[in-house]
Coordinates of C-alpha atoms in Angstrom, one line a residue:
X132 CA 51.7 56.5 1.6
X133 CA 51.5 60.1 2.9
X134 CA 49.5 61.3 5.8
X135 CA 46.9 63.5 5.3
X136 CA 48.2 66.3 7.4
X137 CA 46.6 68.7 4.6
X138 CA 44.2 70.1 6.8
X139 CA 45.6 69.8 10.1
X140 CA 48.6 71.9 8.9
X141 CA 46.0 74.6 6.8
X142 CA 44.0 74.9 10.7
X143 CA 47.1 75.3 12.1
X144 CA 48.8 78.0 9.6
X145 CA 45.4 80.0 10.2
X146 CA 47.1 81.7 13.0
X147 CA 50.4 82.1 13.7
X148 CA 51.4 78.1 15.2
X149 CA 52.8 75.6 13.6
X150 CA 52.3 72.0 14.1
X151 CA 54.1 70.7 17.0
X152 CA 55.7 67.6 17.4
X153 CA 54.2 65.2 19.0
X154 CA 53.9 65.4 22.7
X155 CA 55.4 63.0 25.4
X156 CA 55.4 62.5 28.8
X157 CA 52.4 62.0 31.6
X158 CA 49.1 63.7 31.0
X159 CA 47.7 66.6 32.7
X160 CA 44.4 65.2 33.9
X161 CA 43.2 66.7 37.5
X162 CA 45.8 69.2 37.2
X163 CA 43.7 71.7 35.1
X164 CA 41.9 73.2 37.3
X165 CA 37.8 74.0 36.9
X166 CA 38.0 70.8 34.6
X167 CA 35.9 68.3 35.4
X168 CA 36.1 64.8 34.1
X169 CA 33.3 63.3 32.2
X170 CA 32.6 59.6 32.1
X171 CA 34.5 59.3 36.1
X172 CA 32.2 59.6 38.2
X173 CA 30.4 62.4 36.8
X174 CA 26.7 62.8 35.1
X175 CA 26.2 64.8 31.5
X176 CA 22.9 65.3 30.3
X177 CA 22.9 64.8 26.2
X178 CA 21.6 67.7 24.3
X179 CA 18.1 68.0 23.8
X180 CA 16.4 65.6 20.8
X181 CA 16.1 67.2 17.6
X182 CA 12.9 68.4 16.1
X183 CA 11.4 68.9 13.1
X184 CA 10.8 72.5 13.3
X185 CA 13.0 74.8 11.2
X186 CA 16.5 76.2 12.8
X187 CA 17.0 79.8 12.4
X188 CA 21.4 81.0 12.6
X189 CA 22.7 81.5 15.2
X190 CA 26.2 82.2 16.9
X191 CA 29.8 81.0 15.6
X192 CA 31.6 79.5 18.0
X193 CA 35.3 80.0 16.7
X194 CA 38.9 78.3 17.7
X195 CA 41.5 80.5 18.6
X196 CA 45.1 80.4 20.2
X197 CA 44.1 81.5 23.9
X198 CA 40.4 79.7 24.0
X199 CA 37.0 79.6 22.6
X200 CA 34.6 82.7 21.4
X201 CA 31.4 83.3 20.1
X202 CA 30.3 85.7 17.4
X203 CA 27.4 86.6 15.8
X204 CA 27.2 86.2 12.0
X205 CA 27.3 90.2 11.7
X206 CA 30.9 90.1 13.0
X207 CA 29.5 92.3 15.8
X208 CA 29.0 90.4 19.6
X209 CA 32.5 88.6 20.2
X210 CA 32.9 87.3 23.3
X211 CA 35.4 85.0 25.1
X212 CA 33.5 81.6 26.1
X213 CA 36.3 79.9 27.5
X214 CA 40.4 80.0 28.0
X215 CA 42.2 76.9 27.0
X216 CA 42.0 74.7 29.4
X217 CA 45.5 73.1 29.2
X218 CA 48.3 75.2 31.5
X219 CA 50.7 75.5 28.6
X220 CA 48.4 75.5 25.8
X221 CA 49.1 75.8 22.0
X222 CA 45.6 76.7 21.0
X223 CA 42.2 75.6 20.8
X224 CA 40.7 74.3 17.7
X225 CA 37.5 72.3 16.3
X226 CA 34.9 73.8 18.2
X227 CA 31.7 72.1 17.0
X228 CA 28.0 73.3 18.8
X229 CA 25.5 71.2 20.1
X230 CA 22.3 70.2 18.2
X231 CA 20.0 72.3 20.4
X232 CA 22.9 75.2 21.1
X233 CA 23.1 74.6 24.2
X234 CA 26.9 73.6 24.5
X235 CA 30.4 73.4 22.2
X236 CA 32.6 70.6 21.8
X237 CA 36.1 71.5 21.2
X238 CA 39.8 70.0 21.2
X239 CA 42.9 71.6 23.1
X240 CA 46.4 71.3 22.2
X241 CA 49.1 71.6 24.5
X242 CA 52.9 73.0 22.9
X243 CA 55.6 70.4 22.1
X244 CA 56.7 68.6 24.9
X245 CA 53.5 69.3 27.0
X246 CA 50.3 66.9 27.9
X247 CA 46.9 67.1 28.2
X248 CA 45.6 66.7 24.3
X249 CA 41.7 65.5 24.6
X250 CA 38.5 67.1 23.9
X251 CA 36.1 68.9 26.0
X252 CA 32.8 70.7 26.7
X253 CA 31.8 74.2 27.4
X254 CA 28.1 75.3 28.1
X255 CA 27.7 78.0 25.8
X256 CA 27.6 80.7 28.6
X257 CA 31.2 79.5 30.4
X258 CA 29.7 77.0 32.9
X259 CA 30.5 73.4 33.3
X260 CA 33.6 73.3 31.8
X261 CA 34.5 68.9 31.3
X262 CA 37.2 66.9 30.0
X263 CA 35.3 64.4 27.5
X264 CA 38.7 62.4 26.4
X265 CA 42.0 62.3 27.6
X266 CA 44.2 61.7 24.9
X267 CA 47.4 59.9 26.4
X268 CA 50.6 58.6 25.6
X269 CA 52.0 55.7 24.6
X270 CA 48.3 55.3 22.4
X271 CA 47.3 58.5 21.6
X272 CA 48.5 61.5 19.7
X273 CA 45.8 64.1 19.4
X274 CA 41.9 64.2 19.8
X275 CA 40.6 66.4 16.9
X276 CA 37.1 67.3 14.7
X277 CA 34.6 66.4 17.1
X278 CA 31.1 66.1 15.4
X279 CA 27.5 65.4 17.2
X280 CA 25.2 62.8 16.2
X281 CA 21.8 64.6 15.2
X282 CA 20.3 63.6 18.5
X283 CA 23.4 65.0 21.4
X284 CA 23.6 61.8 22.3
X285 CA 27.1 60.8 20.7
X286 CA 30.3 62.8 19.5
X287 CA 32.4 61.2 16.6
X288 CA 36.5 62.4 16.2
X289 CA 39.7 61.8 14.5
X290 CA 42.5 61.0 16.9
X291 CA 45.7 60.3 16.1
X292 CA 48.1 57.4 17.4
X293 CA 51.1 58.3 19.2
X294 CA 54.2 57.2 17.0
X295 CA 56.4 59.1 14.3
X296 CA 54.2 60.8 11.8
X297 CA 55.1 58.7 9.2
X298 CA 53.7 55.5 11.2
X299 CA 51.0 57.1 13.9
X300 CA 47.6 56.1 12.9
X301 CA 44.3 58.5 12.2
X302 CA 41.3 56.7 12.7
X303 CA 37.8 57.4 13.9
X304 CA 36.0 57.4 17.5
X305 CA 32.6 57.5 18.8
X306 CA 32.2 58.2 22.6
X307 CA 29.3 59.4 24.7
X308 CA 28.1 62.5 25.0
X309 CA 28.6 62.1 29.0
X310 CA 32.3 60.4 27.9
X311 CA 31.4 57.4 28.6
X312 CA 31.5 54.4 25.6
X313 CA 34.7 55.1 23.7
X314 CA 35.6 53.1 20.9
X315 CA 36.7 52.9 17.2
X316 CA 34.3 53.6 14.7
X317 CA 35.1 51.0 12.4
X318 CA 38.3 48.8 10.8
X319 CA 39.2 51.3 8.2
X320 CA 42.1 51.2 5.6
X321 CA 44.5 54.1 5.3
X322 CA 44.0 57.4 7.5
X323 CA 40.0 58.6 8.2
X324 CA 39.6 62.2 9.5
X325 CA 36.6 65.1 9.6
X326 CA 34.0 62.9 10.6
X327 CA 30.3 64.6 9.4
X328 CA 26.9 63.1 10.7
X329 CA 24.1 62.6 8.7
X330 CA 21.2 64.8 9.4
X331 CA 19.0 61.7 9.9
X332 CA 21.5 60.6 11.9
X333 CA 22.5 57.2 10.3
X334 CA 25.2 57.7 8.2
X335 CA 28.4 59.3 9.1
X336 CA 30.8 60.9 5.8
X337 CA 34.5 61.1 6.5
X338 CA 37.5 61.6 4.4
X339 CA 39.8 58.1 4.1
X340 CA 43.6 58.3 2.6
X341 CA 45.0 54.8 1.5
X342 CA 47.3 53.2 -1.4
X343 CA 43.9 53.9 -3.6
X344 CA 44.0 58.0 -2.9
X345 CA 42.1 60.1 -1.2
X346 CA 38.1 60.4 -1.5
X347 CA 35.3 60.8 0.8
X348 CA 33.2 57.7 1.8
X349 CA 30.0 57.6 4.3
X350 CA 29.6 54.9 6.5
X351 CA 26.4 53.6 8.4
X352 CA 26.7 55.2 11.7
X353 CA 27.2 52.0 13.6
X354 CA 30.3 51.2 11.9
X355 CA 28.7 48.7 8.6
X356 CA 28.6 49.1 4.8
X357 CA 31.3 51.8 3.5
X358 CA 31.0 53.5 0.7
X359 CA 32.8 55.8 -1.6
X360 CA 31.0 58.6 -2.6
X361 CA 33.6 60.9 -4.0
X362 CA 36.9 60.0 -5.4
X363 CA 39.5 62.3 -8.0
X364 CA 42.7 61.9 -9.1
X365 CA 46.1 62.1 -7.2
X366 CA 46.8 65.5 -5.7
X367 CA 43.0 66.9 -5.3
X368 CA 42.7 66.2 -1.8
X369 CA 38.8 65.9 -1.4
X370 CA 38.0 66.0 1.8
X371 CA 36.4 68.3 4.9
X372 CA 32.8 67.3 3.9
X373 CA 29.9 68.7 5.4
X374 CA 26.1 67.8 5.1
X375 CA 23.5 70.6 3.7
X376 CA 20.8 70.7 6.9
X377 CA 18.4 68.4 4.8
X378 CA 21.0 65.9 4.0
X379 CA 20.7 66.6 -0.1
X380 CA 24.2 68.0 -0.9
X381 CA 27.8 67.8 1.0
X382 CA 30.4 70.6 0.8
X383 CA 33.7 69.7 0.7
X384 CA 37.5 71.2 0.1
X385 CA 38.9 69.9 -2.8
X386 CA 42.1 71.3 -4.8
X387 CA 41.5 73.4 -8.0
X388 CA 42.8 73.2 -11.5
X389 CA 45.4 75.6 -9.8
X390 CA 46.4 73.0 -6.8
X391 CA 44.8 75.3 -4.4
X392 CA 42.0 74.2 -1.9
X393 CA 38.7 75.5 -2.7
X394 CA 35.3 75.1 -1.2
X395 CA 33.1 72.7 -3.5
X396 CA 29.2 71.1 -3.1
X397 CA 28.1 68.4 -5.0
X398 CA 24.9 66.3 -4.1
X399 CA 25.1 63.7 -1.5
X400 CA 25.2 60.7 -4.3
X401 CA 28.5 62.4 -5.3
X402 CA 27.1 63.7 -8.2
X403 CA 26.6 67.4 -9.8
X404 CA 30.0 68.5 -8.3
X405 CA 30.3 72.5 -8.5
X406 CA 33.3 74.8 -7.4
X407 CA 32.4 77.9 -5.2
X408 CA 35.7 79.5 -4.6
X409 CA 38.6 80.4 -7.0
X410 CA 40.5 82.7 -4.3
X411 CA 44.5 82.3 -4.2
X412 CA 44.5 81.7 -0.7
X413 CA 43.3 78.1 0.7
X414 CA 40.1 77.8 1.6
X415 CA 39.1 75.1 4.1
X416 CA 36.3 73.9 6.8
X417 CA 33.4 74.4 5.2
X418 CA 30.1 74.2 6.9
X419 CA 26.8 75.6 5.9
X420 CA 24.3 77.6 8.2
X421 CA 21.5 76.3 9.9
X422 CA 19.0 77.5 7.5
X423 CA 21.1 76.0 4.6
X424 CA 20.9 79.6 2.9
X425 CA 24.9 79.9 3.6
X426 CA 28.2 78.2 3.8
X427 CA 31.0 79.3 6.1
X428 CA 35.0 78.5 5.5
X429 CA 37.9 79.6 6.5
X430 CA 40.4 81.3 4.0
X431 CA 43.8 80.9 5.3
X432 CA 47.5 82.5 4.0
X433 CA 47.6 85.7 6.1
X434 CA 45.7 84.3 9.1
X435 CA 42.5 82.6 9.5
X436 CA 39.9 84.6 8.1
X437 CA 35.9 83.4 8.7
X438 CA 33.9 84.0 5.4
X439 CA 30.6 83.6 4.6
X440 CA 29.2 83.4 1.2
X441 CA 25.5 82.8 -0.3
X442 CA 24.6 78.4 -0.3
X443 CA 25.8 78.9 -4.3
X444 CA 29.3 80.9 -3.7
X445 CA 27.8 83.9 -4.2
X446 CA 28.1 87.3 -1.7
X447 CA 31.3 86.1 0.3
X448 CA 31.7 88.5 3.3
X449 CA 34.4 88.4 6.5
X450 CA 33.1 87.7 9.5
X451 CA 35.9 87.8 11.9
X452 CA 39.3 86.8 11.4
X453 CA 41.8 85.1 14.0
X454 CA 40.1 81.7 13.7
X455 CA 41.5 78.4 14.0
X456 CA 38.3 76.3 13.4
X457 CA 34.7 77.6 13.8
X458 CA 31.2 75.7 13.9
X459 CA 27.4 77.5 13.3
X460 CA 25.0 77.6 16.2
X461 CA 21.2 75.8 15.1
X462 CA 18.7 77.8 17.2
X463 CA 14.7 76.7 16.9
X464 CA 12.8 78.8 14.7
X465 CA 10.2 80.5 17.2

């Protein structure tokens, strides 16, 4: 059974890096310096509760080789939140914001035969820069597409087992937002990646790749009662999904008639599936914006390029381009 690489290697090809092997060797854990360790000995505060009050857009946070910036959806504003916090770093990727804004989520990647894969957390202005996982060999390969639960409290991710590629396992965690309570999501089949929480915050969607194919299940977020919501044939790749802000419709990357990845919705249920992009180059990551008016992606083939396109495919528009991964900043509606 092949690995599901697909979108790893699409982030990746954004910008100029390839994938690197795996890493080996001891990991870099004090030794980067400002980097304080959450879950040892240390106290983080989980983002504020969500309300019901409409979110307005705010920032991107966006993924590149050297760190993490923010930009506003104009394209105008860019500004460096933080370097990459590894010493030999090969980029930054799959920032993901807060619920209440106040802080991104983001993995690090050190190049091939460096340490120090994991995940960590920025305030949104630079301060309080913490490790939140420390991805180590001989059990870990890489920490990757960190999501928050609805209420800050908890941060789902794909990591990937240390081993050869064509026997390391990708399954999903749940840890703390203060890095404490790590542990597998569930016993899944096959290879789960791009973990997506429910708005209501009880059901989690991921994308799962075993003997049956690939499709896109949700899963109760305490680990019970699987379910398939999307599956197509052989080849079509569905997965990346993202929930709409009132948890009605998901958009996800699938491949086209043309064996290109495009940016689809279809409703949560699976049902009333509709394409929104037909460019040659891949598109990838969708997510939609705040107000659920918009979904962003990343178009990649001559570089990562951040789009942004009406909640029906229609007015794309670049952003910015340079970007390795990228998440939409909720703001309360004053």
């Amino acid at each position: 059974m092949p690995k599901p690489f697909r979108r790893r290697v699409l982030r990746r090809r954004a910008g100029t890096a390839t994938v690197a092997a795996l890493a080996t060797g001891a990991v870099i854990a004090a030794a980067v310096v400002g980097v304080q360790w959450l879950g040892r000995g240390t106290t983080a505060q989980p983002a504020n509760h969500p309300t019901t009050a409409p979110h307005v857009n705010g920032a991107f946070a966006i993924a590149r080789h050297d760190g993490i910036y923010e930009v506003q959806p104009d394209g105008s504003g860019l500004r460096k939140v933080t370097d990459c916090p590894l010493p030999d770093c090969d980029g930054t990727h799959s920032p993901a914001w807060s619920p209440d804004g106040s802080k991104i989520v983001f993995a690090a990647l050190p190049k091939e035969g460096g340490a120090g894969e994991g995940l960590f957390v920025i305030g949104a202005d630079g301060s309080g820069l913490a490790r939140l996982t420390d991805c180590a060999p001989p059990g870990c390969g890489e920490d990757w597409d960190p999501a928050w639960s609805p209420d800050g409290s908890k941060i789902v991710f794909t990591r990937l087992g240390k081993g050869p590629l064509d026997q390391a396992t990708i399954e999903l965690y749940v840890v703390n937002a203060d890095g404490s309570g790590l542990g597998r999501l569930a016993d899944l089949p096959g290879y789960a990646e791009t973990p997506a929480w429910s708005p209501d915050g009880g059901r989690i969607a991921f994308d799962l790749q075993d003997e049956n194919g690939q499709r896109i299940e949700v899963i109760r977020a305490d680990g019970s009662h699987r379910s398939v919501i999307f599956q197509e044939p052989p080849g079509s790749g569905p997965g990346a999904p993202a929930w709409s802000p009132d948890g009605s419709r998901i958009a996800f990357v699938m491949a086209g008639a043309e064996g290109n990845p495009d940016i689809f919705v279809m409703d949560a249920d699976g049902s009333h599936v509709t394409r929104l992009t037909t460019d040659p180059s891949p598109d990838v990551d969708p997510i939609w914006s705040p107000d659920g008016s918009k979904i962003a992606f990343v178009r990649t083939g001559s570089g990562g390029k951040l789009f942004v396109m009406d909640a029906d495919g229609g007015n794309p528009r670049l952003v910015v381009e340079d970007v390795l991964g990228m998440s939409w900043q909720a703001l309360p509606e004053r």
